[in-house]
Short mmCIF file of C-alpha atoms and ligand atoms in Angstrom, two decimals:
data_model
loop_
_atom_site.label_atom_id
_atom_site.label_comp_id
_atom_site.label_asym_id
_atom_site.label_seq_id
_atom_site.Cartn_x
_atom_site.Cartn_y
_atom_site.Cartn_z
CA MET R 1138 0.07 0.25 0.06
CA PRO R 1139 2.09 3.19 1.26
CA SER R 1140 4.25 4.07 -1.69
CA SER R 1141 7.93 4.88 -0.99
CA THR R 1142 8.79 7.43 -3.65
CA PRO R 1143 6.68 10.92 -2.94
CA ILE R 1144 4.60 11.81 -5.47
CA SER R 1145 4.44 15.58 -4.68
CA PRO R 1146 5.53 17.70 -2.00
CA LEU R 1147 2.78 17.74 0.31
CA PHE R 1148 1.50 14.35 1.53
CA SER R 1149 0.85 11.60 -0.91
CA PRO R 1150 -2.51 10.35 0.60
CA VAL R 1151 -3.10 6.39 1.51
CA TYR R 1152 -6.11 5.66 3.24
CA LEU R 1153 -6.04 3.17 5.87
CA GLY R 1154 -9.76 1.78 6.25
CA THR R 1155 -12.52 3.86 4.03
CA HIS R 1156 -14.74 4.95 7.07
CA PRO R 1157 -16.33 8.20 6.58
CA HIS R 1158 -15.28 8.79 10.10
CA ARG R 1159 -11.42 7.86 9.38
CA ILE R 1160 -8.60 9.99 10.66
CA VAL R 1161 -6.86 9.68 7.23
CA VAL R 1162 -2.61 9.66 7.80
CA THR R 1163 -0.83 10.41 4.73
CA PRO R 1164 2.98 9.69 4.93
CA ARG R 1165 5.56 10.62 2.01
CA SER R 1166 7.66 7.82 3.11
CA ILE R 1167 6.65 5.32 5.63
CA PRO R 1168 9.34 3.62 7.42
CA GLU R 1169 9.77 -0.06 7.05
CA SER R 1170 8.85 -1.05 10.43
CA VAL R 1171 5.17 0.69 10.72
CA LYS R 1172 2.42 -2.25 10.62
CA SER R 1173 -0.70 -0.24 8.42
CA SER R 1174 -2.87 -2.29 10.57
CA GLU R 1175 -1.28 -0.28 14.14
CA PHE R 1176 -3.07 2.40 12.86
CA CYS R 1177 -6.35 0.45 11.03
CA GLU R 1178 -7.13 -0.27 14.62
CA CYS R 1179 -6.86 3.31 15.86
CA LEU R 1180 -9.09 4.15 13.04
CA VAL R 1181 -11.74 1.52 13.68
CA GLU R 1182 -11.96 2.90 17.70
CA SER R 1183 -12.19 6.46 16.16
CA MET R 1184 -15.16 5.88 13.71
CA MET R 1185 -17.48 4.67 15.92
CA ASN R 1186 -17.57 7.62 17.96
CA THR R 1187 -20.81 10.08 17.97
CA VAL R 1188 -21.55 13.40 18.35
CA SER R 1189 -22.12 13.22 22.39
CA SER R 1190 -19.03 11.82 23.04
CA ILE R 1191 -17.26 14.47 20.80
CA ILE R 1192 -15.21 15.28 23.56
CA ASN R 1193 -13.65 11.79 23.52
CA TYR R 1194 -12.90 11.73 20.25
CA ARG R 1195 -10.75 15.06 20.32
CA PHE R 1196 -8.56 13.16 22.57
CA GLU R 1197 -8.62 10.06 20.39
CA VAL R 1198 -7.75 12.48 17.47
CA GLN R 1199 -4.62 14.33 19.29
CA ASP R 1200 -3.46 10.46 20.64
CA ALA R 1201 -4.19 9.25 16.83
CA ALA R 1202 -2.13 11.75 15.28
CA VAL R 1203 1.08 12.13 17.97
CA ASN R 1204 1.10 8.36 17.15
CA ALA R 1205 1.65 8.69 13.52
CA ILE R 1206 3.92 10.93 13.88
CA SER R 1207 5.86 8.76 15.89
CA LYS R 1208 6.08 6.42 13.83
CA GLY R 1209 7.10 8.14 11.17
CA PHE R 1210 4.04 9.51 9.20
CA ASP R 1211 4.89 13.10 7.71
CA GLY R 1212 1.11 14.61 8.86
CA VAL R 1213 -2.14 13.42 9.78
CA GLU R 1214 -5.32 14.67 7.59
CA ILE R 1215 -8.51 14.72 9.96
CA SER R 1216 -11.56 14.65 7.98
CA ALA R 1217 -14.71 16.71 8.44
CA CYS R 1218 -16.47 15.85 5.44
CA GLU R 1219 -18.83 12.72 4.38
CA GLY R 1220 -20.68 11.91 7.53
CA SER R 1221 -18.12 12.45 9.99
CA ALA R 1222 -18.59 13.07 13.98
CA LEU R 1223 -16.89 16.46 12.93
CA GLU R 1224 -19.55 17.39 10.57
CA GLN R 1225 -22.47 16.45 12.57
CA VAL R 1226 -21.44 18.77 14.78
CA ILE R 1227 -20.71 21.43 12.26
CA LEU R 1228 -24.34 21.02 10.60
CA THR R 1229 -26.26 20.69 14.37
CA ALA R 1230 -24.49 23.48 15.73
CA GLU R 1231 -26.84 26.90 16.46
CA SER R 1232 -25.00 28.99 14.24
CA ASP R 1233 -22.18 29.64 12.22
CA GLU R 1234 -20.18 31.48 15.18
CA HIS R 1235 -20.93 28.20 17.43
CA ALA R 1236 -19.50 25.90 14.70
CA ALA R 1237 -16.58 28.23 14.02
CA ASP R 1238 -16.00 27.60 18.21
CA PHE R 1239 -15.90 24.44 17.54
CA ILE R 1240 -13.42 23.47 15.10
CA ASN R 1241 -11.59 26.29 17.24
CA ASP R 1242 -11.65 23.67 20.24
CA PHE R 1243 -11.63 20.47 19.00
CA LEU R 1244 -8.39 21.59 16.29
CA SER R 1245 -6.03 23.27 19.37
CA PRO R 1246 -5.68 20.16 20.91
CA VAL R 1247 -4.15 18.24 17.84
CA VAL R 1248 -1.97 21.71 17.31
CA SER R 1249 -1.00 21.44 20.80
CA VAL R 1250 0.78 17.89 20.01
CA VAL R 1251 1.75 18.11 16.41
CA LYS R 1252 3.11 21.16 14.53
CA ALA R 1253 0.38 22.86 12.17
CA GLU R 1254 2.13 22.62 9.23
CA ARG R 1255 1.60 18.90 9.92
CA ILE R 1256 -1.93 19.07 10.01
CA GLY R 1257 -4.53 19.36 7.01
CA ILE R 1258 -8.30 18.76 7.61
CA ARG R 1259 -10.66 18.41 4.85
CA PHE R 1260 -14.63 19.11 4.27
CA SER R 1261 -17.39 18.43 2.08
CA PRO R 1262 -20.34 21.13 1.99
CA PHE R 1263 -21.38 20.10 -0.98
CA SER R 1264 -22.02 16.10 -0.53
CA PRO R 1265 -25.48 14.57 -0.78
CA THR R 1266 -24.96 12.69 3.18
CA LEU R 1267 -25.58 16.70 4.28
CA VAL R 1268 -29.26 16.65 5.84
CA THR R 1269 -30.58 19.53 3.83
CA GLY R 1270 -32.49 22.42 5.18
CA SER R 1271 -32.79 26.03 5.84
CA LYS R 1272 -29.82 26.05 6.73
CA ASN R 1273 -26.97 28.09 4.32
CA LEU R 1274 -24.78 25.55 3.93
CA VAL R 1275 -22.01 28.17 2.56
CA SER R 1276 -22.19 30.42 5.27
CA ARG R 1277 -22.00 27.61 7.93
CA PHE R 1278 -18.60 26.38 6.16
CA LYS R 1279 -17.40 29.79 5.42
CA ALA R 1280 -17.22 30.48 8.92
CA VAL R 1281 -15.47 26.89 10.01
CA LEU R 1282 -12.44 28.16 6.90
CA SER R 1283 -12.51 31.51 8.10
CA ARG R 1284 -12.06 30.96 11.72
CA ILE R 1285 -9.01 28.01 10.80
CA HIS R 1286 -7.75 30.99 8.47
CA THR R 1287 -7.63 33.72 11.69
CA THR R 1288 -6.79 30.66 14.40
CA PHE R 1289 -4.72 28.20 12.54
CA PRO R 1290 -2.78 30.24 9.67
CA THR R 1291 -0.15 28.08 9.01
CA LEU R 1292 -1.88 24.43 9.25
CA ALA R 1293 -0.42 22.43 6.03
CA PHE R 1294 -3.49 22.31 3.86
CA VAL R 1295 -7.46 22.87 3.61
CA HIS R 1296 -8.94 20.66 1.59
CA VAL R 1297 -12.98 21.39 0.39
CA PHE R 1298 -13.81 18.27 -2.01
CA GLY R 1299 -16.31 20.42 -3.64
CA GLY R 1300 -18.18 18.11 -5.49
CA LYS R 1301 -20.58 15.22 -5.08
CA ASN R 1302 -20.49 11.44 -4.97
CA ILE R 1303 -23.50 9.42 -6.28
CA GLY R 1304 -22.01 6.03 -6.84
CA GLU R 1305 -19.55 5.95 -8.73
CA LEU R 1306 -20.26 9.69 -10.23
CA GLU R 1307 -18.53 12.29 -9.17
CA LEU R 1308 -20.72 15.57 -9.90
CA PRO R 1309 -18.89 18.94 -9.87
CA SER R 1310 -20.38 21.62 -8.04
CA THR R 1311 -20.76 25.12 -9.64
CA ALA R 1312 -17.07 27.27 -9.92
CA ASP R 1313 -18.75 30.13 -7.79
CA SER R 1314 -19.42 28.31 -4.89
CA LEU R 1315 -15.80 26.53 -4.58
CA GLU R 1316 -14.58 30.10 -4.97
CA SER R 1317 -16.47 31.58 -1.99
CA PHE R 1318 -13.87 29.21 0.21
CA ARG R 1319 -10.73 29.38 -2.47
CA SER R 1320 -10.85 32.95 -1.72
CA ILE R 1321 -10.76 32.64 2.04
CA PHE R 1322 -7.11 31.01 1.50
CA CYS R 1323 -6.52 32.56 -1.82
CA GLU R 1324 -6.82 35.93 -1.63
CA MET R 1325 -4.03 36.86 -3.95
CA SER R 1326 -3.70 36.98 -7.61
CA ALA R 1327 -2.08 34.46 -10.25
CA SER R 1328 1.14 36.46 -10.51
CA ASP R 1329 1.99 35.81 -6.41
CA ILE R 1330 1.78 32.23 -6.86
CA ALA R 1331 5.25 32.14 -5.93
CA SER R 1332 4.58 33.33 -2.31
CA PRO R 1333 1.48 30.78 -1.27
CA ALA R 1334 -0.75 31.90 1.33
CA PRO R 1335 0.75 29.50 4.75
CA THR R 1336 -2.28 27.29 4.65
CA LEU R 1337 -2.60 26.03 1.14
CA PHE R 1338 -6.09 25.60 -0.03
CA VAL R 1339 -6.80 22.20 -2.11
CA SER R 1340 -9.89 21.77 -3.76
CA SER R 1341 -11.29 18.39 -5.89
CA ASN R 1342 -14.29 19.24 -7.98
CA ASP R 1343 -14.28 16.15 -10.64
CA TYR R 1344 -11.58 17.81 -12.47
CA THR R 1345 -11.12 17.03 -16.24
CA PRO R 1346 -7.73 17.93 -17.63
CA GLU R 1347 -9.51 21.17 -19.14
CA SER R 1348 -11.22 22.55 -15.32
CA ALA R 1349 -8.21 21.48 -13.62
CA THR R 1350 -5.70 23.76 -16.21
CA ALA R 1351 -7.81 26.42 -16.44
CA THR R 1352 -8.69 26.22 -11.94
CA ALA R 1353 -4.53 26.02 -11.45
CA SER R 1354 -3.88 28.91 -13.74
CA SER R 1355 -6.10 30.94 -12.13
CA THR R 1356 -5.43 30.82 -8.33
CA SER R 1357 -2.60 29.46 -6.08
CA GLY R 1358 -4.63 26.60 -4.98
CA LEU R 1359 -3.91 23.27 -5.14
CA ILE R 1360 -5.84 20.78 -7.93
CA ALA R 1361 -6.98 17.38 -6.95
CA PHE R 1362 -8.07 14.19 -8.20
CA THR R 1363 -9.91 11.74 -5.69
CA ALA R 1364 -12.09 9.24 -6.84
CA GLY R 1365 -9.84 8.67 -9.86
CA SER R 1366 -6.63 8.59 -8.25
CA VAL R 1367 -6.17 5.17 -5.93
CA PRO R 1368 -7.05 3.07 -9.21
CA ASN R 1369 -4.26 4.96 -11.43
CA PRO R 1370 -1.16 6.49 -8.65
CA ASP R 1371 0.00 7.95 -11.79
CA ILE R 1372 -2.83 10.23 -12.34
CA VAL R 1373 -1.20 13.29 -13.12
CA ALA R 1374 0.98 11.75 -16.09
CA LYS R 1375 -1.88 9.40 -17.61
CA ILE R 1376 -3.97 13.21 -17.43
CA GLN R 1377 -1.11 15.00 -19.25
CA ASN R 1378 -0.56 12.79 -21.94
CA GLY R 1379 -4.67 11.87 -22.36
CA SER R 1380 -4.34 8.24 -21.49
CA LYS R 1381 -7.26 6.61 -20.19
CA LEU R 1382 -7.89 6.28 -16.40
CA GLU R 1383 -7.95 2.84 -15.07
CA GLN R 1384 -11.31 1.83 -13.04
CA ASP R 1385 -10.70 -0.04 -9.45
CA ASP R 1386 -10.97 -3.68 -9.54
CA PHE R 1387 -13.74 -3.85 -6.94
CA THR R 1388 -16.05 -1.46 -9.39
CA SER R 1389 -15.35 -2.92 -12.41
CA LYS R 1390 -15.88 -6.41 -11.02
CA ARG R 1391 -19.29 -5.26 -9.76
CA MET R 1392 -20.53 -3.66 -13.18
CA LEU R 1393 -19.50 -6.70 -14.67
CA ASP R 1394 -21.23 -8.67 -12.16
CA ILE R 1395 -24.63 -6.77 -12.47
CA GLU R 1396 -24.41 -6.74 -16.30
CA ARG R 1397 -24.11 -10.39 -16.68
CA ILE R 1398 -27.45 -10.53 -13.51
CA PHE R 1399 -29.67 -8.27 -15.07
CA ARG R 1400 -29.18 -10.34 -18.43
CA THR R 1401 -30.97 -13.42 -16.64
CA GLY R 1402 -33.96 -10.95 -15.14
CA LYS R 1403 -32.18 -11.80 -11.91
CA GLU R 1404 -32.09 -9.26 -9.00
CA PHE R 1405 -28.52 -7.66 -8.05
CA VAL R 1406 -27.90 -7.13 -3.70
CA PHE R 1407 -25.40 -4.00 -2.81
CA GLU R 1408 -24.91 -5.24 0.86
CA TRP R 1409 -24.19 -3.44 3.50
CA THR R 1410 -21.69 -3.10 5.51
CA PRO R 1411 -22.62 -3.33 9.34
CA GLU R 1412 -22.65 0.19 10.41
CA GLU R 1413 -24.62 0.80 7.12
CA SER R 1414 -27.23 -1.81 8.37
CA LYS R 1415 -27.57 -0.31 12.06
CA ARG R 1416 -28.30 2.86 10.33
CA VAL R 1417 -30.99 1.47 7.85
CA ASN R 1418 -32.72 -0.25 10.47
CA ARG R 1419 -32.81 2.55 12.41
CA ALA R 1420 -34.37 4.83 9.80
CA MET R 1421 -36.62 2.42 8.81
CA ASP R 1422 -37.95 2.40 12.05
CA ASP R 1423 -38.19 6.01 12.14
CA VAL R 1424 -40.42 5.10 9.00
CA ASP R 1425 -42.56 1.98 10.49
CA ASP R 1426 -43.40 4.67 13.40
CA TYR R 1427 -44.59 7.18 10.59
CA LEU R 1428 -46.65 5.57 8.30
CA SER R 1429 -48.29 3.98 11.88
CA GLN R 1430 -51.00 6.68 11.73
CA PHE R 1431 -51.96 6.08 8.78
CA ASP R 1432 -55.28 4.40 7.61
CA PRO R 1433 -54.15 1.15 5.91
CA ALA R 1434 -55.54 1.34 2.01
CA LEU R 1435 -56.43 -2.05 -0.47
CA SER R 1436 -54.01 -2.67 -3.19
CA TYR R 1437 -54.69 -5.16 -5.36
CA GLU R 1438 -51.37 -5.72 -7.68
CA GLY R 1439 -49.92 -8.47 -9.75
CA THR R 1440 -51.22 -10.90 -12.10
CA ASP R 1441 -53.54 -13.01 -9.37
CA LYS R 1442 -54.26 -9.61 -7.93
CA LYS R 1443 -53.62 -10.18 -4.13
CA ILE R 1444 -54.70 -8.50 -1.32
CA VAL R 1445 -53.21 -6.43 1.04
CA TRP R 1446 -53.67 -3.72 3.28
CA ARG R 1447 -50.88 -1.10 2.94
CA LYS R 1448 -50.21 2.21 4.92
CA SER R 1449 -47.96 4.55 2.65
CA CYS R 1450 -46.88 7.62 1.42
CA TRP R 1451 -44.58 8.97 -1.27
CA PHE R 1452 -41.31 11.31 -2.15
CA ALA R 1453 -40.19 12.60 -5.25
CA CYS R 1454 -36.59 14.38 -6.61
CA HIS R 1455 -36.21 15.42 -10.13
CA GLY R 1456 -32.87 13.49 -10.17
CA LEU R 1457 -30.54 11.05 -8.00
CA GLY R 1458 -28.83 13.21 -5.93
CA GLN R 1459 -31.23 15.91 -5.82
CA PRO R 1460 -33.00 17.24 -2.57
CA PHE R 1461 -36.57 15.94 -1.83
CA LEU R 1462 -39.51 17.85 -3.20
CA GLN R 1463 -40.35 20.63 -0.76
CA THR R 1464 -43.04 22.41 -1.76
CA GLU R 1465 -47.23 21.79 -2.74
CA GLU R 1466 -46.98 22.92 -5.90
CA GLU R 1467 -43.71 20.69 -7.10
CA ILE R 1468 -45.71 17.75 -5.74
CA ALA R 1469 -48.85 18.36 -7.50
CA ARG R 1470 -46.71 18.85 -10.53
CA PHE R 1471 -45.16 15.15 -10.20
CA ASP R 1472 -46.79 12.74 -11.57
CA GLY R 1473 -48.74 11.13 -8.39
CA ASP R 1474 -51.91 10.61 -6.34
CA LEU R 1475 -51.67 14.17 -4.41
CA LYS R 1476 -52.86 13.12 -1.01
CA ASP R 1477 -50.13 10.79 -0.96
CA GLY R 1478 -47.24 12.78 -2.02
CA LEU R 1479 -48.51 15.73 1.03
CA SER R 1480 -48.59 12.94 3.50
CA GLY R 1481 -44.83 12.47 2.32
CA LEU R 1482 -43.96 16.10 2.81
CA ARG R 1483 -45.33 16.02 5.86
CA ALA R 1484 -43.25 13.78 7.04
CA LEU R 1485 -40.25 15.74 5.45
CA GLN R 1486 -41.45 18.61 7.65
CA GLN R 1487 -42.28 16.76 10.91
CA GLY R 1488 -38.65 16.50 11.91
CA LYS R 1489 -34.74 16.39 12.14
CA GLY R 1490 -35.14 12.75 13.08
CA LEU R 1491 -37.04 11.27 10.51
CA ARG R 1492 -36.06 13.41 7.73
CA SER R 1493 -32.52 12.51 7.59
CA SER R 1494 -33.57 8.84 8.21
CA LEU R 1495 -35.70 9.59 5.07
CA GLU R 1496 -32.80 11.49 3.34
CA TYR R 1497 -30.17 8.34 4.22
CA LEU R 1498 -32.46 5.92 2.80
CA LYS R 1499 -32.69 8.03 -0.13
CA LEU R 1500 -28.64 7.75 -0.69
CA LEU R 1501 -29.01 4.25 -0.53
CA LEU R 1502 -31.01 3.91 -2.93
CA ASP R 1503 -29.58 6.50 -5.22
CA ASN R 1504 -26.03 5.46 -4.84
CA SER R 1505 -27.28 1.70 -5.71
CA LEU R 1506 -29.09 3.56 -8.86
CA VAL R 1507 -26.19 5.20 -10.11
CA ASP R 1508 -23.93 1.90 -10.23
CA THR R 1509 -26.36 -0.06 -11.76
CA SER R 1510 -27.54 2.31 -14.72
CA ARG R 1511 -24.03 3.19 -15.77
CA ALA R 1512 -23.29 -0.97 -15.67
CA LEU R 1513 -26.19 -1.45 -18.21
CA GLY R 1514 -24.49 1.54 -20.19
CA ILE R 1515 -26.53 4.29 -19.52
CA GLN R 1516 -24.98 7.44 -20.46
CA ASP R 1517 -24.03 9.89 -17.06
CA GLN R 1518 -26.04 12.31 -18.87
CA MET R 1519 -29.18 10.34 -18.84
CA ILE R 1520 -29.25 8.95 -15.74
CA LEU R 1521 -29.25 12.36 -14.27
CA GLN R 1522 -32.26 13.41 -16.18
CA CYS R 1523 -34.28 10.14 -14.61
CA SER R 1524 -36.49 11.06 -12.32
CA VAL R 1525 -37.04 9.22 -9.06
CA ARG R 1526 -40.87 8.21 -6.71
CA TYR R 1527 -39.64 6.92 -3.54
CA ARG R 1528 -42.75 4.93 -2.10
CA ILE R 1529 -42.34 4.16 2.06
CA ILE R 1530 -44.58 1.17 2.48
CA LYS R 1531 -46.16 -0.78 6.06
CA TYR R 1532 -47.69 -3.78 4.72
CA THR R 1533 -50.64 -5.24 7.27
CA ALA R 1534 -52.34 -8.43 7.52
CA HIS R 1535 -56.18 -8.09 5.74
CA ARG R 1536 -58.74 -9.02 8.35
CA GLY R 1537 -55.98 -11.68 8.93
CA ASP R 1538 -55.67 -13.42 5.53
CA LEU R 1539 -52.77 -14.40 3.70
CA GLY R 1540 -52.24 -11.82 1.01
CA GLY R 1541 -49.78 -9.50 -0.44
CA ILE R 1542 -48.94 -8.49 -4.09
CA GLY R 1543 -49.24 -10.47 -6.93
CA LEU R 1544 -46.20 -11.38 -8.57
CA HIS R 1545 -45.27 -8.81 -11.67
CA PRO R 1546 -41.96 -7.32 -12.93
CA ASP R 1547 -42.06 -3.20 -12.26
CA GLY R 1548 -43.26 -1.07 -14.81
CA ASN R 1549 -40.13 1.47 -15.18
CA LEU R 1550 -36.66 1.72 -15.76
CA LEU R 1551 -35.14 0.10 -12.67
CA SER R 1552 -36.39 -0.02 -8.92
CA ALA R 1553 -34.06 0.12 -5.86
CA LEU R 1554 -35.87 -1.76 -2.74
CA ILE R 1555 -34.98 -1.45 0.88
CA THR R 1556 -36.79 -4.23 3.12
CA ASN R 1557 -37.19 -5.18 6.78
CA GLY R 1558 -38.91 -8.10 6.80
CA PRO R 1559 -39.60 -11.38 5.05
CA GLY R 1560 -42.06 -11.94 1.96
CA LEU R 1561 -40.33 -10.51 -1.14
CA SER R 1562 -39.46 -13.06 -3.65
CA VAL R 1563 -38.23 -13.19 -6.59
CA PHE R 1564 -38.79 -15.34 -9.52
CA ASP R 1565 -35.98 -16.67 -12.20
CA MET R 1566 -37.45 -17.27 -15.31
CA ASP R 1567 -36.99 -21.12 -15.44
CA GLY R 1568 -39.40 -20.78 -12.11
CA THR R 1569 -37.19 -21.01 -9.44
CA HIS R 1570 -37.83 -18.50 -6.76
CA ARG R 1571 -35.81 -17.06 -3.63
CA GLU R 1572 -36.06 -14.31 -1.03
CA PRO R 1573 -33.27 -11.94 -1.40
CA GLY R 1574 -33.49 -11.32 2.72
CA PHE R 1575 -32.93 -7.83 3.60
CA ASN R 1576 -29.05 -7.27 4.15
CA GLY R 1577 -28.91 -4.93 1.29
CA THR R 1578 -30.49 -2.59 -1.10
CA ILE R 1579 -32.14 -4.84 -3.75
CA LEU R 1580 -32.44 -3.43 -7.35
CA MET R 1581 -34.52 -5.28 -10.12
CA GLY R 1582 -34.81 -4.33 -14.06
CA GLY R 1583 -38.35 -3.43 -14.89
CA SER R 1584 -40.23 -3.68 -18.55
CA THR R 1585 -39.18 -0.39 -19.36
CA LEU R 1586 -35.18 -1.66 -19.25
CA TYR R 1587 -36.49 -4.39 -21.40
CA ARG R 1588 -37.78 -2.15 -23.28
CA TRP R 1589 -34.67 -0.01 -23.99
CA SER R 1590 -32.34 -2.31 -24.27
CA ASN R 1591 -33.91 -4.26 -26.55
CA GLY R 1592 -34.39 -7.30 -25.28
CA THR R 1593 -31.13 -7.73 -23.50
CA TYR R 1594 -31.85 -7.02 -19.84
CA LEU R 1595 -35.27 -9.22 -18.73
CA PRO R 1596 -37.17 -7.58 -16.13
CA THR R 1597 -37.47 -8.91 -12.89
CA PHE R 1598 -40.33 -10.43 -11.34
CA HIS R 1599 -41.25 -10.47 -7.94
CA ASN R 1600 -44.39 -10.62 -5.20
CA VAL R 1601 -45.24 -10.46 -1.91
CA ASN R 1602 -46.57 -12.74 0.64
CA THR R 1603 -48.16 -11.13 3.88
CA THR R 1604 -48.97 -13.10 6.76
CA LYS R 1605 -51.43 -12.38 10.04
CA ASP R 1606 -48.57 -11.01 12.43
CA GLN R 1607 -46.42 -9.87 9.11
CA LYS R 1608 -44.09 -6.85 10.45
CA LYS R 1609 -42.47 -5.49 6.87
CA ILE R 1610 -41.59 -2.10 6.07
CA SER R 1611 -40.13 -0.96 2.46
CA ILE R 1612 -39.02 1.69 0.58
CA VAL R 1613 -38.51 0.97 -3.53
CA ALA R 1614 -37.15 4.14 -5.49
CA PHE R 1615 -39.45 4.15 -9.03
CA PHE R 1616 -36.27 5.10 -11.50
CA ASN R 1617 -37.43 5.73 -14.76
CA LEU R 1618 -36.63 7.74 -17.70
CA PRO R 1619 -37.77 11.20 -19.09
CA ASP R 1620 -41.57 10.52 -20.52
CA MET R 1621 -42.44 11.34 -24.19
CA GLU R 1622 -38.25 11.97 -25.15
CA THR R 1623 -36.32 10.12 -27.14
CA ILE R 1624 -32.94 8.11 -25.42
CA PRO R 1625 -29.71 7.09 -26.58
CA ARG R 1626 -29.00 3.82 -26.29
CA ASP R 1627 -25.32 2.57 -25.94
CA PRO R 1628 -23.80 2.22 -29.85
CA ASP R 1629 -21.42 -0.16 -28.68
CA ALA R 1630 -23.82 -2.53 -27.09
CA PHE R 1631 -26.63 -2.51 -28.91
CA GLY R 1632 -25.38 -2.19 -32.49
CA SER R 1633 -27.31 0.95 -32.93
CA SER R 1634 -27.22 4.55 -32.31
CA ALA R 1635 -31.07 4.60 -32.72
CA GLY R 1636 -33.31 6.33 -29.92
CA PHE R 1637 -35.96 4.39 -28.05
CA PHE R 1638 -39.43 6.81 -27.62
CA HIS R 1639 -39.78 6.78 -24.14
CA ASP R 1640 -43.92 6.73 -23.13
CA ILE R 1641 -45.04 5.15 -20.07
CA LYS R 1642 -48.35 5.14 -20.70
CA HIS R 1643 -48.07 3.10 -24.22
CA ILE R 1644 -45.58 0.98 -21.84
CA LYS R 1645 -47.94 -0.18 -18.72
CA GLU R 1646 -50.74 -0.82 -21.62
CA ASP R 1647 -48.60 -3.47 -23.94
CA ASP R 1648 -47.66 -4.77 -20.10
CA LYS R 1649 -51.03 -5.57 -18.89
CA SER R 1650 -51.90 -7.10 -21.75
CA PRO R 1651 -50.57 -10.55 -23.13
CA LYS R 1652 -50.37 -9.79 -26.36
CA GLY R 1653 -47.78 -6.98 -25.32
CA GLU R 1654 -44.07 -7.24 -25.62
CA LEU R 1655 -43.82 -8.73 -22.21
CA ALA R 1656 -46.40 -11.86 -23.49
CA PRO R 1657 -42.82 -14.06 -24.15
CA LEU R 1658 -42.38 -13.88 -20.58
CA TRP R 1659 -45.31 -14.05 -19.25
CA ASP R 1660 -45.86 -17.16 -21.32
CA ILE R 1661 -42.81 -18.50 -19.26
CA ILE R 1662 -44.19 -17.60 -15.79
CA ILE R 1663 -47.43 -19.15 -16.85
CA ASP R 1664 -45.99 -22.30 -18.14
CA LYS R 1665 -44.06 -22.86 -14.90
CA HIS R 1666 -46.57 -21.55 -12.62
CA LYS R 1667 -49.89 -22.57 -13.95
CA LEU R 1668 -50.31 -18.15 -13.07
CA VAL R 1669 -53.94 -17.34 -14.74
CA LEU R 1670 -53.70 -13.43 -16.13
CA PRO R 1671 -56.47 -10.77 -15.45
CA ALA R 1672 -59.10 -11.16 -18.07
CA HIS R 1673 -58.54 -8.55 -20.69
O1 LIG Q 2664 -42.83 -4.05 -0.73
C1 LIG Q 2664 -41.45 -4.94 -1.37
O2 LIG Q 2664 -40.68 -6.04 -0.88
C2 LIG Q 2664 -42.04 -4.76 -2.79
C3 LIG Q 2664 -42.66 -3.78 -3.69
C4 LIG Q 2664 -43.06 -3.94 -4.46
O3 LIG Q 2664 -42.86 -4.80 -5.45
C5 LIG Q 2664 -43.93 -2.72 -5.08
O4 LIG Q 2664 -44.31 -1.98 -4.71
O5 LIG Q 2664 -43.55 -2.82 -6.33
FE1 LIG Q 2665 -42.33 -4.41 -7.49
#
């Protein structure tokens, strides 16, 4: 892992562990005797901290920093980004001033034991993990960064991650918003580059060679490449000579797996880490509480018209990584029943706890939808234009009878599903079926995917069985192409660059008809399962 050759005069990053609460210890040259596991242990301990134990956390960071420097590391980068405990404190502080005070009190003990020149700190003010709301995040982070600038003028660097990650996709933020942070540290014009401000401002913002060059030549700050740098340690040289960047092995393998699995109409599960599992469970409990107050509505779905009581409402956003719709007007304009949409809006307005739980679930669903779409060859531009509707569902047995949702593929492009109880079965084309369980985000192809891909990717048939004592909460993200638009197909994969005209109404009608495009698939299922299709 650690490289012994310095790549830059600053710290060459080595990521020990990937948890957001990590402290990234960044060596330029690591002595042979140092075992990275020693640091991993200290990182794992630190990452379990919650905001309530932030005082202890502060001293653990102090110990970790001293430990790192004594082992020969060049410096310590403190992560105040991506859902970290520090970020939470910044966001929940009563005022911008309090947030700045907190960072001051946090850094002081670290700077008292490790020279400021050996400490860097990283923020991600545009991250989709941030709980949205009325707070002006730019002003909050500006207050924090200004305080660092005045109180710790010789800190090695402040790194602002300007973009936001949605799954494997990194989206740049607008140059303006990043500029307001940069200007705190880079007050000089480009001609003064020879005498940079003591604290270097480092920005990453999904830079392309062009935008990186433009930014580098107009400021005294440094440019960083994040996502692509791990599998491409020579990223600077590659960008200079225009070579293609490698993907990391894990991502490449997962993309191939998704592609292969969707050809067979099976589901793909994005498994959660233990931390994610814990957070998901808490979030699903919050959803359960909220839905409990509603009256159940009868639902008859699927080929066999099973019956189930469902308490349910929905949320939507204009694109993955975008905030939930916030106003009645926007919800009324979105295609969906208004009453359930307004119940969703009330959930968001109810309190920070439920809202951040819903935003957390959305984040997992959005990430998995981006990665799946990319694996299937849907272009990034198109992924970002797709609409998403999220439905939360609480199942209740109908008058004590067995019930559920009958066999069906979803009618949209892709569905991502998080559920916390048994009942969902997924069917293969040969009639075998299984319960995917509830330890990960379940991705399923819809009938629109089948049509868009010219039959390359089969839709995932599934049903839900409920019993008398059923306890099951689900959140489903129905992801769909923009309606009444021509959608490009990947010319390499489909042998044609001809577009696909997406008309949801037509697709829905056709799917229901035994003579429609999906009929051959229905026939296979009918054969194996003796299913009876509803009369037409
Ligand atoms: O709740 C589940 O497990 C599945 C829900 C479903 O299939 C649907 O709403 O289309
Ligand atoms: Fe479904």
